[in-house]
Structures are given as C-alpha cells and as structure tokens.
Short mmCIF file of C-alpha atoms in Angstrom, two decimals:
data_model
loop_
_atom_site.label_atom_id
_atom_site.label_comp_id
_atom_site.label_asym_id
_atom_site.label_seq_id
_atom_site.Cartn_x
_atom_site.Cartn_y
_atom_site.Cartn_z
CA MET A 1 -0.08 -0.03 -0.08
CA ALA A 2 1.38 3.35 -0.92
CA GLU A 3 2.33 5.83 1.78
CA PRO A 4 -0.06 8.91 1.99
CA GLN A 5 1.21 11.81 0.27
CA THR A 6 2.58 14.81 2.25
CA THR A 7 1.42 18.09 1.14
CA ILE A 8 3.31 21.49 1.18
CA PHE A 9 0.62 24.17 0.95
CA MET A 10 1.74 27.57 -0.04
CA ALA A 11 -0.03 30.66 1.33
CA GLY A 12 1.05 33.99 -0.07
CA ASP A 13 0.74 36.70 -2.88
CA SER A 14 1.72 37.23 -6.35
CA THR A 15 5.45 36.75 -5.84
CA MET A 16 4.77 33.16 -5.09
CA ALA A 17 1.75 32.43 -7.07
CA ILE A 18 0.84 30.59 -10.15
CA LYS A 19 0.24 32.90 -13.08
CA GLU A 20 -2.41 33.14 -15.91
CA ILE A 21 -0.86 32.82 -19.31
CA LYS A 22 -1.80 36.36 -20.14
CA ASP A 23 0.58 37.38 -17.40
CA TYR A 24 3.65 35.44 -18.63
CA PRO A 25 6.63 35.63 -18.28
CA GLU A 26 5.75 36.72 -14.71
CA THR A 27 6.34 33.76 -12.60
CA GLY A 28 5.92 33.23 -8.88
CA TRP A 29 8.65 31.42 -7.10
CA GLY A 30 6.29 28.65 -5.81
CA VAL A 31 6.00 27.54 -9.59
CA PRO A 32 9.66 26.09 -9.89
CA PHE A 33 9.88 25.08 -6.22
CA ALA A 34 6.90 22.68 -6.87
CA VAL A 35 9.14 20.45 -9.13
CA PHE A 36 11.99 19.92 -6.50
CA PHE A 37 10.45 17.14 -4.62
CA ASP A 38 9.97 13.38 -4.78
CA ASP A 39 6.68 11.87 -5.92
CA ALA A 40 5.47 11.48 -2.28
CA ILE A 41 5.40 15.24 -1.93
CA LYS A 42 2.69 17.30 -3.40
CA VAL A 43 3.03 21.09 -3.61
CA ASP A 44 -0.30 22.91 -3.42
CA ASN A 45 0.17 26.48 -4.24
CA ARG A 46 -2.77 28.52 -2.99
CA ALA A 47 -0.97 32.04 -3.26
CA MET A 48 -2.89 34.70 -5.08
CA ASN A 49 -2.03 37.85 -6.67
CA GLY A 50 -2.91 40.95 -4.65
CA ARG A 51 -3.88 39.08 -1.45
CA SER A 52 -2.89 40.23 2.00
CA THR A 53 -3.14 38.19 5.30
CA ARG A 54 -6.51 39.85 5.79
CA THR A 55 -8.03 39.28 2.36
CA PHE A 56 -6.65 35.82 2.35
CA ILE A 57 -8.76 35.04 5.42
CA GLU A 58 -11.86 37.02 4.28
CA GLU A 59 -12.04 35.28 0.99
CA GLY A 60 -11.96 31.79 2.66
CA ARG A 61 -8.72 30.85 1.12
CA TRP A 62 -7.17 30.14 4.48
CA LYS A 63 -10.11 28.05 5.43
CA GLY A 64 -9.59 26.07 2.36
CA ILE A 65 -6.26 25.04 3.35
CA MET A 66 -7.31 24.20 6.85
CA ASP A 67 -10.13 22.00 5.42
CA GLU A 68 -7.63 19.91 3.81
CA ILE A 69 -4.56 19.89 5.90
CA LYS A 70 -3.45 16.70 7.67
CA THR A 71 -0.99 15.67 10.10
CA GLY A 72 2.56 15.72 8.71
CA ASP A 73 1.84 18.36 6.15
CA TYR A 74 3.69 21.75 5.81
CA VAL A 75 2.43 25.31 5.14
CA ILE A 76 4.77 27.90 3.73
CA ILE A 77 3.49 31.30 4.77
CA GLN A 78 4.83 34.50 3.03
CA PHE A 79 2.89 37.79 3.07
CA GLY A 80 3.75 41.51 3.14
CA HIS A 81 3.75 43.10 -0.13
CA ASN A 82 0.03 43.89 0.04
CA ASP A 83 -0.53 44.00 3.67
CA GLU A 84 1.87 47.07 3.93
CA SER A 85 0.29 48.90 0.99
CA GLU A 86 -1.65 51.70 2.92
CA SER A 87 -2.71 53.33 -0.12
CA LYS A 88 -4.63 50.24 -1.19
CA LYS A 89 -7.57 50.04 1.15
CA ASP A 90 -8.87 46.82 -0.49
CA ARG A 91 -5.68 44.93 0.84
CA TYR A 92 -4.11 47.05 3.54
CA THR A 93 -3.59 45.26 6.91
CA PRO A 94 -2.67 47.45 9.90
CA PRO A 95 0.58 46.19 11.65
CA ALA A 96 -1.13 44.88 14.79
CA GLN A 97 -3.65 42.76 12.66
CA TYR A 98 -0.88 41.66 10.34
CA LYS A 99 1.10 40.08 13.20
CA ALA A 100 -2.07 38.58 14.65
CA ASN A 101 -3.00 37.02 11.25
CA LEU A 102 0.50 35.55 10.89
CA SER A 103 0.28 34.24 14.62
CA ARG A 104 -3.14 32.77 13.74
CA PHE A 105 -1.70 30.96 10.65
CA ILE A 106 1.10 29.45 12.61
CA ASN A 107 -1.07 28.25 15.45
CA ASP A 108 -3.75 26.88 13.34
CA VAL A 109 -1.25 24.72 11.26
CA ARG A 110 0.28 23.44 14.59
CA LYS A 111 -3.20 22.52 15.91
CA ALA A 112 -3.58 20.47 12.71
CA GLY A 113 -0.53 18.45 13.49
CA ALA A 114 1.26 20.09 10.56
CA GLU A 115 4.35 22.28 10.44
CA PRO A 116 4.35 26.10 9.48
CA ILE A 117 7.31 27.58 7.70
CA LEU A 118 7.22 31.49 7.92
CA MET A 119 9.09 33.73 5.48
CA SER A 120 9.50 37.49 5.24
CA PRO A 121 8.58 38.83 1.70
CA ILE A 122 10.99 38.81 -1.10
CA THR A 123 12.84 42.08 -1.91
CA ARG A 124 11.61 44.63 -4.31
CA ARG A 125 14.42 45.70 -6.57
CA TYR A 126 14.88 49.24 -6.10
CA PHE A 127 18.61 50.17 -6.21
CA GLU A 128 20.26 53.32 -4.65
CA GLY A 129 23.30 53.39 -6.98
CA GLU A 130 24.90 50.32 -8.48
CA HIS A 131 25.26 48.02 -5.48
CA GLN A 132 22.68 48.88 -2.75
CA ILE A 133 19.02 47.93 -2.93
CA GLN A 134 16.63 50.20 -0.73
CA HIS A 135 14.79 48.75 2.21
CA THR A 136 11.16 48.68 1.05
CA HIS A 137 9.45 46.36 3.38
CA PRO A 138 8.33 48.30 6.50
CA TYR A 139 6.53 44.89 7.62
CA ALA A 140 9.77 42.71 7.32
CA PRO A 141 10.55 43.60 10.90
CA LEU A 142 7.11 42.57 11.95
CA VAL A 143 7.57 39.07 10.43
CA ARG A 144 10.76 38.72 12.41
CA GLU A 145 8.97 39.72 15.59
CA VAL A 146 6.34 37.02 15.01
CA ALA A 147 8.98 34.42 14.25
CA ALA A 148 10.78 35.11 17.33
CA LYS A 149 7.57 35.01 19.57
CA GLU A 150 6.05 31.96 17.99
CA LYS A 151 9.54 30.15 17.77
CA VAL A 152 8.60 29.00 14.30
CA GLU A 153 10.81 27.78 11.49
CA PHE A 154 11.66 31.06 9.70
CA ILE A 155 13.35 32.00 6.54
CA ASP A 156 14.15 35.77 6.21
CA MET A 157 13.59 35.91 2.46
CA GLU A 158 13.64 39.76 2.47
CA VAL A 159 17.43 39.72 3.60
CA VAL A 160 18.31 36.58 1.56
CA THR A 161 16.87 38.02 -1.89
CA ARG A 162 18.14 41.50 -1.19
CA GLU A 163 21.63 40.33 -0.63
CA TYR A 164 21.43 37.97 -3.56
CA PHE A 165 20.24 40.71 -6.13
CA GLN A 166 22.34 43.22 -4.64
CA ALA A 167 25.54 41.31 -5.25
CA MET A 168 24.65 41.15 -9.04
CA GLY A 169 24.21 44.86 -9.39
CA ASP A 170 21.45 46.70 -11.03
CA LYS A 171 21.96 45.73 -14.69
CA ASP A 172 22.07 41.94 -14.16
CA SER A 173 19.47 41.60 -11.36
CA ALA A 174 17.10 43.44 -13.72
CA LEU A 175 17.29 40.37 -16.00
CA ARG A 176 15.47 38.53 -13.29
CA PHE A 177 12.36 40.72 -13.02
CA MET A 178 9.70 41.95 -15.29
CA HIS A 179 11.71 44.25 -17.59
CA ILE A 180 10.66 43.85 -21.26
CA ALA A 181 11.25 46.47 -23.96
CA PRO A 182 8.25 47.38 -26.28
CA ASP A 183 7.30 45.10 -29.13
CA LEU A 184 9.10 42.09 -27.78
CA HIS A 185 6.42 40.12 -26.05
CA PRO A 186 2.63 39.86 -27.16
CA ASN A 187 1.56 40.17 -23.40
CA TYR A 188 3.35 43.52 -23.18
CA PRO A 189 3.32 45.31 -26.39
CA LEU A 190 4.19 48.62 -24.71
CA GLY A 191 6.75 47.06 -22.67
CA VAL A 192 6.99 46.74 -18.88
CA ARG A 193 9.45 47.74 -16.08
CA ASP A 194 8.43 45.93 -12.85
CA ASP A 195 10.92 45.78 -9.94
CA THR A 196 8.41 43.57 -7.78
CA HIS A 197 7.44 40.57 -9.83
CA LEU A 198 9.88 37.88 -11.16
CA ASN A 199 10.19 36.32 -14.52
CA GLN A 200 10.97 32.61 -15.02
CA LEU A 201 14.67 33.03 -14.43
CA GLY A 202 14.21 35.12 -11.16
CA ALA A 203 11.48 32.83 -9.94
CA ARG A 204 13.71 29.68 -10.34
CA GLU A 205 16.67 31.48 -8.71
CA VAL A 206 14.51 32.44 -5.76
CA ALA A 207 13.11 28.96 -5.38
CA GLN A 208 16.77 27.72 -5.31
CA LEU A 209 17.49 30.26 -2.49
CA VAL A 210 14.59 28.80 -0.52
CA LEU A 211 16.08 25.36 -0.97
CA ALA A 212 19.42 26.46 -0.08
CA GLU A 213 18.15 27.78 3.22
CA LEU A 214 16.21 24.53 3.97
CA ARG A 215 19.41 22.58 3.38
CA LYS A 216 21.28 24.89 5.75
CA ARG A 217 18.88 24.02 8.50
CA GLU A 218 19.10 20.29 7.53
CA HIS A 219 15.25 20.58 7.41
CA ALA A 220 13.32 17.33 6.71
CA LEU A 221 11.97 18.86 3.34
CA ALA A 222 15.55 18.99 2.18
CA LYS A 223 15.83 15.31 2.42
CA ARG A 224 12.77 14.75 0.20
CA LEU A 225 14.03 15.97 -3.02
CA ARG A 226 13.54 14.17 -6.45
CA THR A 227 16.09 11.53 -7.52
CA PRO A 228 18.23 13.02 -10.45
CA ASP A 229 18.27 11.17 -13.86
CA PRO A 230 21.46 9.31 -13.90
CA LYS A 231 22.73 10.90 -17.08
CA HIS A 232 22.76 14.22 -15.12
CA LEU A 233 25.24 12.94 -12.71
CA ALA A 234 27.75 12.95 -15.40
CA LEU A 235 27.30 16.68 -15.97
CA LYS A 236 29.36 19.12 -14.35
CA TYR A 237 29.31 23.00 -13.72
#
C-alpha cells in the first residue's frame, strides 16, 4: 500500500503564485519550487495575486487550506507586499492585525499536526546606486517579531533575496524581474518595467535560494528531493 502523500501548502501573494498565461513571463517562485520534490510530496500552491493576510482570510482561502490539511503536512506562509500597501484599502492590513494574522496561521497549522514555515517577503528591486538595494518592506521587521515570539521555522527571504540581487548589481538583477522592452512580447506590447515581480529566471533562482536555506537548516524537506536522472550525474558546472 502506498504511503499517504505529504502536502506542502503555499499561502502568499503574487510573488509566489501560479500565473495566468496572459501574465507570462511573470512567474511566482512557488512554480519552480513545486518540481524539486519526490513523488511522495505534493506542492499545493494557494498563493494569489494581490492578497494580504486579511483578504486571504476574508475570501476563505485560509479556511480552504485548513479544511484539507492533515498531520505531517507543511504550510509555507509569506505575506507582506500587499498588507503594507496603505494606499490600497482593498488589501491593506494594519501592523497589529498583520502580526495577529501570521500568529493565527502558525497556530492553526500546529493544531492540525502540521508544520508552518514562515518567510518574510522577497525584496523589491529598487537600487540606490549600482550596489545598494533600498529597504522597501516596512513589515519585514514585523515578520521577524512574530517568528521570534512563536518560535517557528523562519526564513528571512527579504534579507536573502536583497543580498542575492544586490551582489549582482542593477543591470544583471534586472534580468530576473519583469523588464521587457516594447514590441518584444505579445503580453506587453508597450513593454514593462516592474521591480516587484519575477520572470522565469528570477523565480527559479528564488526557489533555489529557498531550497538552499532549507538545506542549511537540515530541514526534513531538504531530504525529500527528487532523484536525479542518472545521466545528469555525468554533468558538471
């Protein structure tokens, strides 16, 4: 009899989400992340564009995860981009409520016998000069406070991604985000210059950064990776 499948649920916003074809090549990092694991792991990406912790709850998306979660599952939780957007009343979440929502998520997952993995939001790509990215997430420190209080597995992706893209510099890091000149892609005939959302390359690299952090922690998920094709073992970098 086959062992029951372990599910990794992903709760977050557009930087993690699966995209519609009309938005390609914009790609959430949860998409490439989903193919890293063996067949006994299922990645169920519930992240959605424009969602904050508040709207994720109000729309029943969090309940949807809680209705299906089982003992031994995981939930990756990464919000912040939309919660902190005070000018967008449809998604804004005040700081105290944001922290309370994250704590609720963590405790709900634990009560279900599953493991929460909390992450700060990935960086926005706003350079000051060639080698310095601005701090643009006022809610990132709030995530760190919740992580410390709840003693939860925490990956500080705001720091990890900021340092990663910062080391590349302005020009090379732009190749990982939604920067497309006019008349190159049918989805963006006038072009696009977006320093929040990743393209396929950026999404893959951010997913690899998450995996690297799991490996550093010797996390159980880092031992549940797919077996490489034997012919790939003959390849070298």
